[in-house]
Amino acid sequence: MSLKDQLKDVLAQANTLATKAQDEKRDFTDEENTTILDLKKKADGLREQIRNADEAQAAFKALAGPKEEGKAASPVEPKPETAAKSYGEAFVRSKAYEAFKADQPHGTPVNITARQLHVKADTAPLSTALPGAIVPQMLPGYTDLTYPQPNTFLSLISMGTTSSSYVQYRQLVAVTNNAAKVKEGDLKPLSTLSTNVAEAHAFTLADGVKVTNQELADDGIISSLIDTVLTRNLDSYKENMVLNGTGGSDQPTGILNTPGTLSVAYDKDIVHTVSHAITQLQQLVPGISIQAIVLNPVDNEALNLMQDKNDRYLSNAPFATGPFTLFGVPRITSSIVPQGKALVGDFHSVQLLRKTPLSILAFNQNEDDARHNLTYVRAEEEDMLMIREPKRIAVATIAGTTPAAK
């Protein structure tokens, strides 16, 4: 019996057990669970043998190559692999998903685990630059008119990686600048840093949806579902933690609950209050570059609809194009920012570090899903949040604002 026939036989045994349990409307017995696990080990081993045999056959063909009389065989150039541009694409190109589509017949228990998915962003999808040319990079918070991207709050902060589950780190509270001109041999000045000890805990975030077996087996459908619903929901949760996390071992301490940020009181209207926030930050942190103003959509709308005495809009007109700014600083909206609050400043010192890369898992080992031909698809990752310099961010109270009087 060939390896593939052996694999089909193993899968058929598993399918028989699953069908029996479904017909009897029960979960697997302990004995059946043990059998299923043994069959899975055997199937995994057979798949590995089949994969090795296929690779060996391909290698032999590449070594032999097509021959013509009087000509030596030409080497076969492997097709270069391109990096996935989204998590959905990375999932459908993973070995786990490809093995599922190739080996598991309809009705077999589903168990797909695609771990540590990575994507590569296309920085200039329309670039016609010659090879070797430098692709211009845009700083977060600025508008790229050549390749416009929607500015989001998460695009303002620094992203990185970590291997730790818990760390104590130093938050910079204040800097005493003692820089001065000195003569040869004189004692050199010493600037001082005031810091606080802060803690950062890794936290796990996950979300999942149920899909039909037909959806799961279609590359385009499952890829788009992962790229829209699942990744969007995870990003929304991360944004909420960065802003509103209450601290403790189960979630990080967000910006709005971190001591040391600059608090700016309400004064007259949103324009005056934000202006005070910018000025106070520039006085507190010399040389600071104000990156963005983050507003709740309701407060941002109040700015958009402000009019002068002649009913002319003070900001971009409703049908105008171009970046939306206030005092030259980009305005970014986030529904997670509380209405009546505005965040102003430089957000680069906020670091969201990924401990465990995104994993996509799909499984249907329960009676209800198996009976209804449904599969649970789950996205999960583990992150850590650190806010290095809270004083570079101002939290302004803009509650009670109204459009400018005519």
JSON list of C-alpha atoms in Angstrom, two decimals, residues 84 113 115 165 203 238 293 295 316 322 337 351 372 386 394:
[
{"chain": "A", "resi": 84, "resn": "ALA", "atom": "CA", "xyz": [2.69, 37.84, 2.38]},
{"chain": "A", "resi": 113, "resn": "THR", "atom": "CA", "xyz": [-2.71, 25.80, 13.65]},
{"chain": "A", "resi": 115, "resn": "ARG", "atom": "CA", "xyz": [1.68, 30.08, 14.23]},
{"chain": "A", "resi": 165, "resn": "SER", "atom": "CA", "xyz": [6.58, 38.24, 30.17]},
{"chain": "A", "resi": 203, "resn": "PHE", "atom": "CA", "xyz": [-1.10, 40.32, 27.96]},
{"chain": "A", "resi": 238, "resn": "LYS", "atom": "CA", "xyz": [-4.97, 46.96, 21.35]},
{"chain": "A", "resi": 293, "resn": "ILE", "atom": "CA", "xyz": [-3.84, 65.61, 18.08]},
{"chain": "A", "resi": 295, "resn": "LEU", "atom": "CA", "xyz": [-9.79, 63.28, 19.20]},
{"chain": "A", "resi": 316, "resn": "ASN", "atom": "CA", "xyz": [-11.53, 72.45, 5.33]},
{"chain": "A", "resi": 322, "resn": "GLY", "atom": "CA", "xyz": [-6.27, 67.73, 1.99]},
{"chain": "A", "resi": 337, "resn": "VAL", "atom": "CA", "xyz": [-10.67, 58.34, 23.11]},
{"chain": "A", "resi": 351, "resn": "GLN", "atom": "CA", "xyz": [6.03, 51.17, 22.89]},
{"chain": "A", "resi": 372, "resn": "HIS", "atom": "CA", "xyz": [-23.71, 22.14, 11.75]},
{"chain": "A", "resi": 386, "resn": "MET", "atom": "CA", "xyz": [5.61, 50.38, 27.92]},
{"chain": "A", "resi": 394, "resn": "ALA", "atom": "CA", "xyz": [-0.78, 66.09, 27.17]}
]
